[in-house]
mmCIF file of C-alpha atoms in Angstrom:
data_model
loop_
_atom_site.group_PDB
_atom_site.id
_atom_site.type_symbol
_atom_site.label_atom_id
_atom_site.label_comp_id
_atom_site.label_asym_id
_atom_site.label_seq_id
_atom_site.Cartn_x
_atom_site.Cartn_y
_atom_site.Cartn_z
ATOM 1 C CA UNK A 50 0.000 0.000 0.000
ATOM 2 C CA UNK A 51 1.590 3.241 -0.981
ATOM 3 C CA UNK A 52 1.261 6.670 0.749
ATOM 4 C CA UNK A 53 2.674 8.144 3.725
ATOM 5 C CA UNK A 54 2.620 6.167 7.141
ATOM 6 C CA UNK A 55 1.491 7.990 10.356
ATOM 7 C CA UNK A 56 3.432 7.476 12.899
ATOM 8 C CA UNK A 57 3.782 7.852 16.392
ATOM 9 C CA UNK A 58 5.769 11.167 16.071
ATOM 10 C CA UNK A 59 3.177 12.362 13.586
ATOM 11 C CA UNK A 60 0.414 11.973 15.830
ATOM 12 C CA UNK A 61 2.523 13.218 19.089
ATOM 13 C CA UNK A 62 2.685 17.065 16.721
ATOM 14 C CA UNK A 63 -0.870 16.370 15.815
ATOM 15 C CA UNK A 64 -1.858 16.375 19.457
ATOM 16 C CA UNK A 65 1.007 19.056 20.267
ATOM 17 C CA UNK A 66 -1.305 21.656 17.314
ATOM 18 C CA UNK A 67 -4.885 20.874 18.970
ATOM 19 C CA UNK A 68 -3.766 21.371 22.495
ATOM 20 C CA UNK A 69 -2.371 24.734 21.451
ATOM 21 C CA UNK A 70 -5.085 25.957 19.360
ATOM 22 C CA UNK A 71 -7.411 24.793 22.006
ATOM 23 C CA UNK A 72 -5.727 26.772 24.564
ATOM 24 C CA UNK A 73 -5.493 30.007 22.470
ATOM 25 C CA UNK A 74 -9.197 29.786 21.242
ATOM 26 C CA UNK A 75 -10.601 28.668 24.535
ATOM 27 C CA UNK A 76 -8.854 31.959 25.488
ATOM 28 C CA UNK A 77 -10.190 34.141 22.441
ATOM 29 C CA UNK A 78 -13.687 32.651 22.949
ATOM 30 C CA UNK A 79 -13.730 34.820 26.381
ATOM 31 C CA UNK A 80 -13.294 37.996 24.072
ATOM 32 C CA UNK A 81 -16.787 39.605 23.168
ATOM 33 C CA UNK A 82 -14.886 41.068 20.336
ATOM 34 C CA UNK A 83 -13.517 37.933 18.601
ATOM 35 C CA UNK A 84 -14.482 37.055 15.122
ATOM 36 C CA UNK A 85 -14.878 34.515 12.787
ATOM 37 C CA UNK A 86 -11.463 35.668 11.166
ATOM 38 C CA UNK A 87 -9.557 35.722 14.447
ATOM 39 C CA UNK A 88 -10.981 32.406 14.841
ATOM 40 C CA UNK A 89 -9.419 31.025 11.375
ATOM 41 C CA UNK A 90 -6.341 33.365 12.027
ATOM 42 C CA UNK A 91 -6.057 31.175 15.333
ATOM 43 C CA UNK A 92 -6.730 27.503 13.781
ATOM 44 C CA UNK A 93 -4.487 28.071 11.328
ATOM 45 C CA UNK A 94 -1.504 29.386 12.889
ATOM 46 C CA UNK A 95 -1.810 26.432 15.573
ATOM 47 C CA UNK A 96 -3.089 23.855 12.395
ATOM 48 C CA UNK A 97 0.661 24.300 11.249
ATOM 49 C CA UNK A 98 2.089 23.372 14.579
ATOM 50 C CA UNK A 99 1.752 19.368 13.182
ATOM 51 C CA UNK A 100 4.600 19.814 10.585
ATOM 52 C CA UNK A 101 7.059 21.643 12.077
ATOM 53 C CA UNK A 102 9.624 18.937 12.180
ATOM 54 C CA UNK A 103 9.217 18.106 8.121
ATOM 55 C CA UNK A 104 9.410 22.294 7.557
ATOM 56 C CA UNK A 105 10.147 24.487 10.430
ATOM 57 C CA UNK A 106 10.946 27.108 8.617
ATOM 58 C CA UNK A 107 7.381 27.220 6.521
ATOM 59 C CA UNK A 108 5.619 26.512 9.783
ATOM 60 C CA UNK A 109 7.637 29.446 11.335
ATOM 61 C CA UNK A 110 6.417 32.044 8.676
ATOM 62 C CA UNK A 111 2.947 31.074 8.547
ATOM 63 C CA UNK A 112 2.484 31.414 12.862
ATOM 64 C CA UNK A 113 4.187 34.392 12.405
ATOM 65 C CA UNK A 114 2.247 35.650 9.847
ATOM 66 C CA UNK A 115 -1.153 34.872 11.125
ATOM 67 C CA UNK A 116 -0.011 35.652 15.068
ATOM 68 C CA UNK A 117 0.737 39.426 13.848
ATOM 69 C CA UNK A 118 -2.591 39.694 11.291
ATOM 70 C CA UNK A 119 -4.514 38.309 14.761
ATOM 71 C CA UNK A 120 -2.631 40.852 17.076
ATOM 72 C CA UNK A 121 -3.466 43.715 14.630
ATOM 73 C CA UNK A 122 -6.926 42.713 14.540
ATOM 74 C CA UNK A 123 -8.660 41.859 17.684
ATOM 75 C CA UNK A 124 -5.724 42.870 19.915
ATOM 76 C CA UNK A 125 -5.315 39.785 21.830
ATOM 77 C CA UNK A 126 -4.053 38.962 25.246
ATOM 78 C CA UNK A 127 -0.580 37.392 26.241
ATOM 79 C CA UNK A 128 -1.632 33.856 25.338
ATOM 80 C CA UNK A 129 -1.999 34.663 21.848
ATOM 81 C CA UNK A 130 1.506 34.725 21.304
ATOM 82 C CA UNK A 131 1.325 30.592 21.962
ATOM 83 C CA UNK A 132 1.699 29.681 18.543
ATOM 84 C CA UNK A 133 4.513 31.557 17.580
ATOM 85 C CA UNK A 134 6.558 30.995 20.603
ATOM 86 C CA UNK A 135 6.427 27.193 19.515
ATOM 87 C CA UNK A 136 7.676 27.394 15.981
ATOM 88 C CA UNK A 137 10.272 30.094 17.393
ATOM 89 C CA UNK A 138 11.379 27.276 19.808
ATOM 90 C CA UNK A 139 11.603 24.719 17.055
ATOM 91 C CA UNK A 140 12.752 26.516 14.127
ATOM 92 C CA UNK A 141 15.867 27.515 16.667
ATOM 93 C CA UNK A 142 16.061 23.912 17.362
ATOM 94 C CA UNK A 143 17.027 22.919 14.101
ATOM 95 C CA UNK A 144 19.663 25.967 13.682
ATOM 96 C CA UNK A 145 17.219 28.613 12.318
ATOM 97 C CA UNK A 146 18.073 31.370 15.147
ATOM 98 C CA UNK A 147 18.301 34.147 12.982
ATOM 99 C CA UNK A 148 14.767 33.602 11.005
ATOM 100 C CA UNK A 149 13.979 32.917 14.772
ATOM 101 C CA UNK A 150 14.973 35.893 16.187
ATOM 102 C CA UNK A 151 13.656 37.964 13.051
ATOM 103 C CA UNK A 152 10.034 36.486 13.320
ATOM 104 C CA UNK A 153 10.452 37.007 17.576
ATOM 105 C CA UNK A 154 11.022 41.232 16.409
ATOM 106 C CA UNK A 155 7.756 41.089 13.992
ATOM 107 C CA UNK A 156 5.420 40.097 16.386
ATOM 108 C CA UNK A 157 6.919 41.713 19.134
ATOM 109 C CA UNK A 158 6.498 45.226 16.860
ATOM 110 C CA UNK A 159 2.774 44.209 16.159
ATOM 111 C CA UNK A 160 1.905 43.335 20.049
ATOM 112 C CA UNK A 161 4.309 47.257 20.461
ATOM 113 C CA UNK A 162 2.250 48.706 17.865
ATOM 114 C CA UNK A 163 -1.461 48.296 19.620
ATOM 115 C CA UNK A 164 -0.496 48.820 23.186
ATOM 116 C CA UNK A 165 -2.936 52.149 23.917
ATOM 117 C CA UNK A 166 -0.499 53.351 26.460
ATOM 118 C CA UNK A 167 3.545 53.904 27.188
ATOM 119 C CA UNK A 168 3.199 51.558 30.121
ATOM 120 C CA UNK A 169 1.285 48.998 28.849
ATOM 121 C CA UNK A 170 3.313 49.080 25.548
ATOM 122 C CA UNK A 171 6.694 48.746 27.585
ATOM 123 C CA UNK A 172 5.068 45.767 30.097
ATOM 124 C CA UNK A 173 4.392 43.388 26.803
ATOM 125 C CA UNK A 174 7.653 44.335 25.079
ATOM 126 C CA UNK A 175 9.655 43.334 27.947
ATOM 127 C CA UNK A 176 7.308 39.906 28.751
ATOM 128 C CA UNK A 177 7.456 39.343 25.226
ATOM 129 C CA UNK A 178 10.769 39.450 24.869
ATOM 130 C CA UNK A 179 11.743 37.358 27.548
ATOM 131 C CA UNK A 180 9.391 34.800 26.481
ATOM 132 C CA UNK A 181 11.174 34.721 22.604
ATOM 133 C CA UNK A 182 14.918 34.626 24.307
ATOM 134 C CA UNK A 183 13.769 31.563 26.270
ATOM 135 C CA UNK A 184 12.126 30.462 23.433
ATOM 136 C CA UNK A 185 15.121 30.799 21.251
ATOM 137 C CA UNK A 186 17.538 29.625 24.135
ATOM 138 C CA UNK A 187 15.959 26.413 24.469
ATOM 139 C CA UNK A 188 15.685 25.373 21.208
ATOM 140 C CA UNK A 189 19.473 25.927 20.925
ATOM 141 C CA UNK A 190 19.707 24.226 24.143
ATOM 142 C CA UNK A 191 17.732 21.408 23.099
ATOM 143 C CA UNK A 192 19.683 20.713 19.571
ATOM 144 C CA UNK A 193 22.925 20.626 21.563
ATOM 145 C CA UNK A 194 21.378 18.212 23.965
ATOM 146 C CA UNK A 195 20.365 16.084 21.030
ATOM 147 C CA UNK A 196 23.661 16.650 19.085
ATOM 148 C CA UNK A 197 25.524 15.009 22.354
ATOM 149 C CA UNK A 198 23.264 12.258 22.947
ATOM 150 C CA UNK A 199 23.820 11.287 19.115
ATOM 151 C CA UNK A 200 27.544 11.725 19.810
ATOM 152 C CA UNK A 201 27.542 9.589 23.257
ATOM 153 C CA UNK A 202 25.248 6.887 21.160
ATOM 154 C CA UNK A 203 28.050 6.905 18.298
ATOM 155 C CA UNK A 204 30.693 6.725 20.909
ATOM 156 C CA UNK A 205 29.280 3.739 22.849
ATOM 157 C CA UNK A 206 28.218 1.730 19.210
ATOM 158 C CA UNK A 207 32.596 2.330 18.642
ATOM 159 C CA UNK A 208 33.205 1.429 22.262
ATOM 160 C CA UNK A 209 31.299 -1.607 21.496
ATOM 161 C CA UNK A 210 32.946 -2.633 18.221
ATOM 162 C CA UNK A 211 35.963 -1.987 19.065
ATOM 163 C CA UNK A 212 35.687 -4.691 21.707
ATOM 164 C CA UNK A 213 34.186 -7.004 19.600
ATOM 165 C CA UNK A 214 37.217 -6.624 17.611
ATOM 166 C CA UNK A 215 39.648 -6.820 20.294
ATOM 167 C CA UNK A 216 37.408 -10.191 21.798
ATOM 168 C CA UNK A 217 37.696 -11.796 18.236
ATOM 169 C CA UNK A 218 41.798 -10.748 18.065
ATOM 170 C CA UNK A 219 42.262 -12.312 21.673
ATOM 171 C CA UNK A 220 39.976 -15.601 20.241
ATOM 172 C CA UNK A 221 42.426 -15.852 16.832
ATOM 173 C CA UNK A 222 45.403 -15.247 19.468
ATOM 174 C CA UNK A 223 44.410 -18.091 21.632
ATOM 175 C CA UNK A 224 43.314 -20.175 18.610
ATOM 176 C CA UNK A 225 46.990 -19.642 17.189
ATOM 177 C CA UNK A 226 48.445 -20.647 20.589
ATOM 178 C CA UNK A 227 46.812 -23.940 21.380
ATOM 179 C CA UNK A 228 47.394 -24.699 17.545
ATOM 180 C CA UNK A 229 50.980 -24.278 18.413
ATOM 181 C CA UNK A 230 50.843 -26.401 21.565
ATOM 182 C CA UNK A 231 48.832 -29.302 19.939
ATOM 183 C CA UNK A 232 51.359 -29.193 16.946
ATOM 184 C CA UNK A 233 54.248 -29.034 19.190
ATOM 185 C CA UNK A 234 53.252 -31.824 22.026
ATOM 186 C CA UNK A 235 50.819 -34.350 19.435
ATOM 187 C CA UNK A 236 52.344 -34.341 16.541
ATOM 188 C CA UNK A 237 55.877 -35.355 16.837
ATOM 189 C CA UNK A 238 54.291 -38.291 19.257
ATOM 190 C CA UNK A 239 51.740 -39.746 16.420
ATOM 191 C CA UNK A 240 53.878 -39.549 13.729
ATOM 192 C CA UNK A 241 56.994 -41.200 15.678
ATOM 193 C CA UNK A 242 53.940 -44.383 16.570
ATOM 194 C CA UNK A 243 52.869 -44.281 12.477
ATOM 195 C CA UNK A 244 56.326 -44.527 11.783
ATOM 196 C CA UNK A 245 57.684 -47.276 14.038
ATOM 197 C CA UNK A 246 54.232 -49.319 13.343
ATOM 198 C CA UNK A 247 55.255 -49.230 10.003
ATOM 199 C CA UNK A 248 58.693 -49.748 10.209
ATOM 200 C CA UNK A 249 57.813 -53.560 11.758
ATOM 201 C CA UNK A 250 54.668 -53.840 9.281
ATOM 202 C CA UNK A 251 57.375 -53.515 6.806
ATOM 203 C CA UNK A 252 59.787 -56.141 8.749
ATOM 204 C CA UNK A 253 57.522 -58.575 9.185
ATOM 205 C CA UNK A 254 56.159 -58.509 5.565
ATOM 206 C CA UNK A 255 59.652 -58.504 4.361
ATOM 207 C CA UNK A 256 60.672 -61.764 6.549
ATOM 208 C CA UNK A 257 57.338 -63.314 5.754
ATOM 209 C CA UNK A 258 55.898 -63.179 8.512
ATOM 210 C CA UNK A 259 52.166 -62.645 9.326
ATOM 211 C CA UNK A 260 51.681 -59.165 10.406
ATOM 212 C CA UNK A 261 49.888 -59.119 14.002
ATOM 213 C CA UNK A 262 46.182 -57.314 13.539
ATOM 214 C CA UNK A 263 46.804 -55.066 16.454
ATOM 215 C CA UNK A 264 49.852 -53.881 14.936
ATOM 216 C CA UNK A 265 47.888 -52.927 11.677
ATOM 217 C CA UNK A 266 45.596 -51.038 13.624
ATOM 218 C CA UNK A 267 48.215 -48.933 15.406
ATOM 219 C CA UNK A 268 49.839 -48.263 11.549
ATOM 220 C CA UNK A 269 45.908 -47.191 10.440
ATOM 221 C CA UNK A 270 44.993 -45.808 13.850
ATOM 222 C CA UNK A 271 48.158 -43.783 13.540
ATOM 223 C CA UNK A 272 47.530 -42.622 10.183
ATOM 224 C CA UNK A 273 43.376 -41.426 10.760
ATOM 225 C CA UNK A 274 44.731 -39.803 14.017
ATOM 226 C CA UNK A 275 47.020 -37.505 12.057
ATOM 227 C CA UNK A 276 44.606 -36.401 9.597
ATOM 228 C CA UNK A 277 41.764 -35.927 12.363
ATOM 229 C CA UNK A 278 45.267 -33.437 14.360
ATOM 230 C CA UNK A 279 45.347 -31.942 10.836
ATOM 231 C CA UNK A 280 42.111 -31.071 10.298
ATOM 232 C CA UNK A 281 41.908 -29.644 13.355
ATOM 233 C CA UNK A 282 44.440 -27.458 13.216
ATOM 234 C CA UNK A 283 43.086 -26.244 10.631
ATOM 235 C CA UNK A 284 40.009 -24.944 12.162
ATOM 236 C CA UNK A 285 42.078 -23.846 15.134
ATOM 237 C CA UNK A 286 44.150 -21.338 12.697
ATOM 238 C CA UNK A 287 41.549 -20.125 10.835
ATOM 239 C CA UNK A 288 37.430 -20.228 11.204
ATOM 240 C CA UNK A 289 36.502 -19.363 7.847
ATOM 241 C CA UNK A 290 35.273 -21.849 5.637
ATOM 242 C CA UNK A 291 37.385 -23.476 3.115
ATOM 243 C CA UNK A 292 34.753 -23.614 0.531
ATOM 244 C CA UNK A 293 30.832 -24.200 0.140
ATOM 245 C CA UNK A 294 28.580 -26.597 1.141
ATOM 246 C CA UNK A 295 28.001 -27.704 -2.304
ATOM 247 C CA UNK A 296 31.995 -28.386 -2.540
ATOM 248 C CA UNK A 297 31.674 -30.340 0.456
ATOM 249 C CA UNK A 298 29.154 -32.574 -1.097
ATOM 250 C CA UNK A 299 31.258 -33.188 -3.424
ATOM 251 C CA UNK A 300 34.016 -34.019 -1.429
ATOM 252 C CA UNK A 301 31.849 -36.623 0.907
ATOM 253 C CA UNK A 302 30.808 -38.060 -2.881
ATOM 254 C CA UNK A 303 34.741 -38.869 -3.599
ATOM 255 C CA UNK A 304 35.285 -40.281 -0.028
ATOM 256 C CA UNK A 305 32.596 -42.595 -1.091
ATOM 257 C CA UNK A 306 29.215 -41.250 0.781
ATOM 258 C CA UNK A 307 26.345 -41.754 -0.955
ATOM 259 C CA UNK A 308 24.954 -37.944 -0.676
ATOM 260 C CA UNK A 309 22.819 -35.389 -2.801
ATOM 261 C CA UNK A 310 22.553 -31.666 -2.574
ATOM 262 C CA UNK A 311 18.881 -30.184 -3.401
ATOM 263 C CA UNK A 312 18.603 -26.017 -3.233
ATOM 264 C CA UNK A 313 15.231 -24.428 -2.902
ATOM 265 C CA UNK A 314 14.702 -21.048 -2.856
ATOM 266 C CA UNK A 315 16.852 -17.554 -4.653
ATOM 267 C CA UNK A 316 20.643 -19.325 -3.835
ATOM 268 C CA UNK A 317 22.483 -15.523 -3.008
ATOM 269 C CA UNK A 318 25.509 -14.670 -1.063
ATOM 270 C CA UNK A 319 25.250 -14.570 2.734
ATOM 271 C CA UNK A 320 27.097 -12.555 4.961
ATOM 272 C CA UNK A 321 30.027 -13.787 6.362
ATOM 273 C CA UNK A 322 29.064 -14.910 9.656
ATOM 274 C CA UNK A 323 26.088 -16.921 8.160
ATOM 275 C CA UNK A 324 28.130 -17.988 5.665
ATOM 276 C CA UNK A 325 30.221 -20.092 8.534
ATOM 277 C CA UNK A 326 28.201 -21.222 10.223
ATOM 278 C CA UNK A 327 26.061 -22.923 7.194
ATOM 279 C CA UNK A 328 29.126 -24.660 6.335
ATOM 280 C CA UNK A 329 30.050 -25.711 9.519
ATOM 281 C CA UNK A 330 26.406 -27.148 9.903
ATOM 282 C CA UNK A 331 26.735 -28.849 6.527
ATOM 283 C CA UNK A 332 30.366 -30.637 7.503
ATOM 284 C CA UNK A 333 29.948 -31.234 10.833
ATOM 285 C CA UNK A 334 26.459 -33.213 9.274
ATOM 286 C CA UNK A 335 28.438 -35.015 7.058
ATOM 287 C CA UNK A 336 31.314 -35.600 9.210
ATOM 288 C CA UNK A 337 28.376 -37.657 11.482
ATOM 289 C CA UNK A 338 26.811 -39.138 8.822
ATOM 290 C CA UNK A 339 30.127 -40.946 7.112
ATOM 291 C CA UNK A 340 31.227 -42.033 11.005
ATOM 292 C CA UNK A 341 28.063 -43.595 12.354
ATOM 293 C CA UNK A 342 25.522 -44.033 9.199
ATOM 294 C CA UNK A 343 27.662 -46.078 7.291
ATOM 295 C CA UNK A 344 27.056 -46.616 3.467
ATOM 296 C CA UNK A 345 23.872 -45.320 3.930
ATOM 297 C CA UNK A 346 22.231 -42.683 1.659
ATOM 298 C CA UNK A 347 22.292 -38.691 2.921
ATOM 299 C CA UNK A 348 20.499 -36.252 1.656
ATOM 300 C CA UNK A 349 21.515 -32.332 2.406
ATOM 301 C CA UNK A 350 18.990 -29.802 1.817
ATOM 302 C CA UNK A 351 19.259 -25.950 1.828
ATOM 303 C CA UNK A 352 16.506 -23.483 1.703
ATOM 304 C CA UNK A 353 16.538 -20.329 0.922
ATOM 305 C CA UNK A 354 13.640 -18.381 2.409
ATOM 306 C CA UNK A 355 13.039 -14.346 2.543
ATOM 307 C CA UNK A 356 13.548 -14.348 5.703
ATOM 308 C CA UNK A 357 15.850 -17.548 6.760
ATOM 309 C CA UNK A 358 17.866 -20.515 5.734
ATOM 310 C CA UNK A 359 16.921 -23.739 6.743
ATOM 311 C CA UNK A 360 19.688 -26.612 6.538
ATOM 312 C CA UNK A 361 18.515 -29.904 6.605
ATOM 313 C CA UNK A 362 21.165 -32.919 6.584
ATOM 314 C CA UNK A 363 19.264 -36.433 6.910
ATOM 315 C CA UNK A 364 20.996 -40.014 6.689
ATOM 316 C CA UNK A 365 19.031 -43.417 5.988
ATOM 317 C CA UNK A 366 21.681 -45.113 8.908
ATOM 318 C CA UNK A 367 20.872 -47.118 11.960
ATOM 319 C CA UNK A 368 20.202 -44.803 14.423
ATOM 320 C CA UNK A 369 17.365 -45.338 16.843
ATOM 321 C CA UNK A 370 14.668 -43.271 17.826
ATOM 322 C CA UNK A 371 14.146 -45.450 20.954
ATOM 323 C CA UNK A 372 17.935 -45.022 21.735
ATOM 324 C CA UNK A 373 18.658 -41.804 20.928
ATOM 325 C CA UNK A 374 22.517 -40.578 20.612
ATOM 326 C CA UNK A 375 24.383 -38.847 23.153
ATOM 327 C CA UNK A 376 25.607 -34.855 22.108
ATOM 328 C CA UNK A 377 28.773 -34.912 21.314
ATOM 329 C CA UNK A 378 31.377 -32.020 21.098
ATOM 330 C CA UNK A 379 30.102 -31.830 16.957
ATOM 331 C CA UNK A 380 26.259 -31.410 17.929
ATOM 332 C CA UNK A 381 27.233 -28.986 20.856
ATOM 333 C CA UNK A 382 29.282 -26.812 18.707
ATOM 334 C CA UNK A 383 26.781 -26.754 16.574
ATOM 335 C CA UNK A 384 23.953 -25.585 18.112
ATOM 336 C CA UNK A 385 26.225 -22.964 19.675
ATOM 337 C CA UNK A 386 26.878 -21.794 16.102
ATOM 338 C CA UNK A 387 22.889 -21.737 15.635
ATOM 339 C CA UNK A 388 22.110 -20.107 18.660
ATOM 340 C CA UNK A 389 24.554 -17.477 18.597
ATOM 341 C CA UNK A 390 23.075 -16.282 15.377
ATOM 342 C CA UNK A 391 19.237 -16.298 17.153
ATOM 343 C CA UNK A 392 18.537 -19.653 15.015
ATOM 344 C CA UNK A 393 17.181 -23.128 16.137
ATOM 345 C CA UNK A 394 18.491 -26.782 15.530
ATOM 346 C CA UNK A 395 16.831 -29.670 16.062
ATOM 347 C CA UNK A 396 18.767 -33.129 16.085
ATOM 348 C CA UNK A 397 17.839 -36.643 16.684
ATOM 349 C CA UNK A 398 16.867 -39.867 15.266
ATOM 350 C CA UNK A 399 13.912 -39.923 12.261
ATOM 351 C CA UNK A 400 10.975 -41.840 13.351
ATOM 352 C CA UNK A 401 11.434 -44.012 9.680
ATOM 353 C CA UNK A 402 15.136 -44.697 10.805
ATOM 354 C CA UNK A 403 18.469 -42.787 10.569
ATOM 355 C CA UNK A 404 20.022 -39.377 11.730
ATOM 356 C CA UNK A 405 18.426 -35.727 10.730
ATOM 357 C CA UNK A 406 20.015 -31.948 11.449
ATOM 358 C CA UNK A 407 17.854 -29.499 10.681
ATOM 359 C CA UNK A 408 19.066 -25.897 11.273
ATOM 360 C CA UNK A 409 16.576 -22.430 11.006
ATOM 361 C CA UNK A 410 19.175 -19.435 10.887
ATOM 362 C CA UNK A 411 17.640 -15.854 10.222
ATOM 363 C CA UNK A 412 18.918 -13.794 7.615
ATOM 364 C CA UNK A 413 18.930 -11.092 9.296
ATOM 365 C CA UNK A 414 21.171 -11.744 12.511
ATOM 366 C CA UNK A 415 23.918 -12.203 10.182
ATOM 367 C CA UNK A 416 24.550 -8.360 10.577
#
């Protein structure tokens, strides 16, 4: 639906024009002399009121304007002068002092102009003036006040990201550090096992001898541990993803998982934190489903709503509604990823048999 919205704000200077104009002609309507001019005069000076924050300056010369025609026609009391002290007040606030102060002379020369006597005439020039220099003063005082809260607000949104960044440098720093220490202490020790395993698979071979089985399974044990220290390293050094889920379909497809990709939805380019995590979600799926389903058929599934992306990894394997899995560190992590960006995950066995991820993340918390 086109056309303009009312808002709050809109209705807040609605109200802030009818409880002036009410006041003023509440006041008139005790004057005998009033007319149906001074009447319109009034409405319209305080009608304007409502848009003074789209055009202050418009709604400045048209109080002004019919504030001085209603002064030089009926000769009003003080509370006349209601209207134009609040688009004084507001056309200051935005920086307009000097068409403030200008419109603050006019109709303080009109109200001059129609006092009857020297006294009177000097009583309403000094009120009158007094009440346009607070007028004025305020709405400078006010755009400052505003001007500093903006620059507090701006100061505390840096104060925040600048944390942020220093929390995510300390996180990489720490990251780098236990890589080190894991490199340093585990893999000297593994690859010293693989290598003496092998050395006396290669022995006994050689002598023709049968080679024990436990001595095979150190040699392959050896071997899967260093990949699984490699691969995590790898994380540890760097959390960005390595490539897309699609790519690691592909890559569970040449390790021999039997696994198809289906895309619903306008594919586009995520943000970078969503990004992660959906390929996290997608290997650490995958990563499950080649360890505990077997050869069993998975099927990954990405949706692309308007407002969120739904992941859903199932497996045909042998897990067990009745005996659901423990969480492990994978799940955990996981649905830390999915929570930290205000998503859900569910997890768990399918009621027709095998193992199903399903992540919601919104599009919008990837800011």
């Amino acid at each position: 639906m086109s056309g303009h919205l009312v808002t709050r704000r809109d209705l807040a200077d609605a109200a802030l024009a009818v409880v002036v104009g009410a006041l003023v002609l509440t006041t008139a309507a005790y004057d005998a002399d009033t007319t149906a001019v001074d009447y319109a005069l009034i409405a319209l000076g305080s009608a304007a009121l409502a848009f003074y924050r789209p055009a202050p300056l418009a709604v400045l010369a048209v109080a002004t304007a019919t504030g001085v025609a209603y002064v030089l026609h009926a000769h009003p009391g003080l509370l006349a002068a209601v209207p134009v002290l609040a688009a004084v007040h507001t056309a200051s606030r935005v920086g307009h002092r000097g068409w403030a102060a200008a419109a603050s002379g006019i109709y303080l020369a009109a109200h001059v102009a129609t006092g009857p006597t020297t006294g009177e005439v000097v009583e309403k020039a000094a009120l009158f003036t007094g009440w346009f220099l607070c007028a004025v003063v305020t709405g400078l005082a006010d755009r400052n006040w505003q001007a500093y809260l903006r620059q507090t607000e701006q100061r505390a949104l840096e104060a925040e990201r600048t944390r942020e960044e220093a929390a995510l440098r300390r996180a990489g720093e720490e990251r780098l550090r236990i890589a080190r220490e894991l490199h340093d202490s585990l893999t000297h020790s593994i690859s010293i096992v693989k290598l003496q395993a092998g050395v006396a698979v290669h022995l006994a071979r050689k002598r023709g001898e049968e080679v024990p089985p436990a001595l095979l399974a150190i040699q392959e044990a050896g071997g899967e541990a260093m990949r699984e220290l490699r691969a995590t390293l790898g994380v540890l050094r760097t959390d960005e993803p390595t490539g897309t889920p699609a790519q690691l379909v592909d890559r569970a497809r040449a390790a021999g998982l039997a696994v198809e990709l289906t895309v619903n939805g306008d594919e586009r380019p995520l943000q970078a934190t969503l990004e992660r995590a959906a390929y996290r979600i997608v290997q650490e799926a995958l990563t499950n489903a080649a360890r505990h389903a077997g050869p069993a058929k998975v099927q990954v599934q990405l949706d692309y709503g308007e407002h969120e992306l739904t992941i859903q990894v199932d497996d045909e394997g042998a897990a067990d509604p009745a005996c659901p899995p423990k969480p492990g560190t994978g799940l955990t992590g996981m649905r830390e990823r999915v929570t930290a960006l205000g998503g859900t995950l569910h997890t768990g066995p399918r009621a027709e048999g095998g193992f199903s991820v399903r992540a919601e993340l919104p599009l919008e918390a990837a800011g």
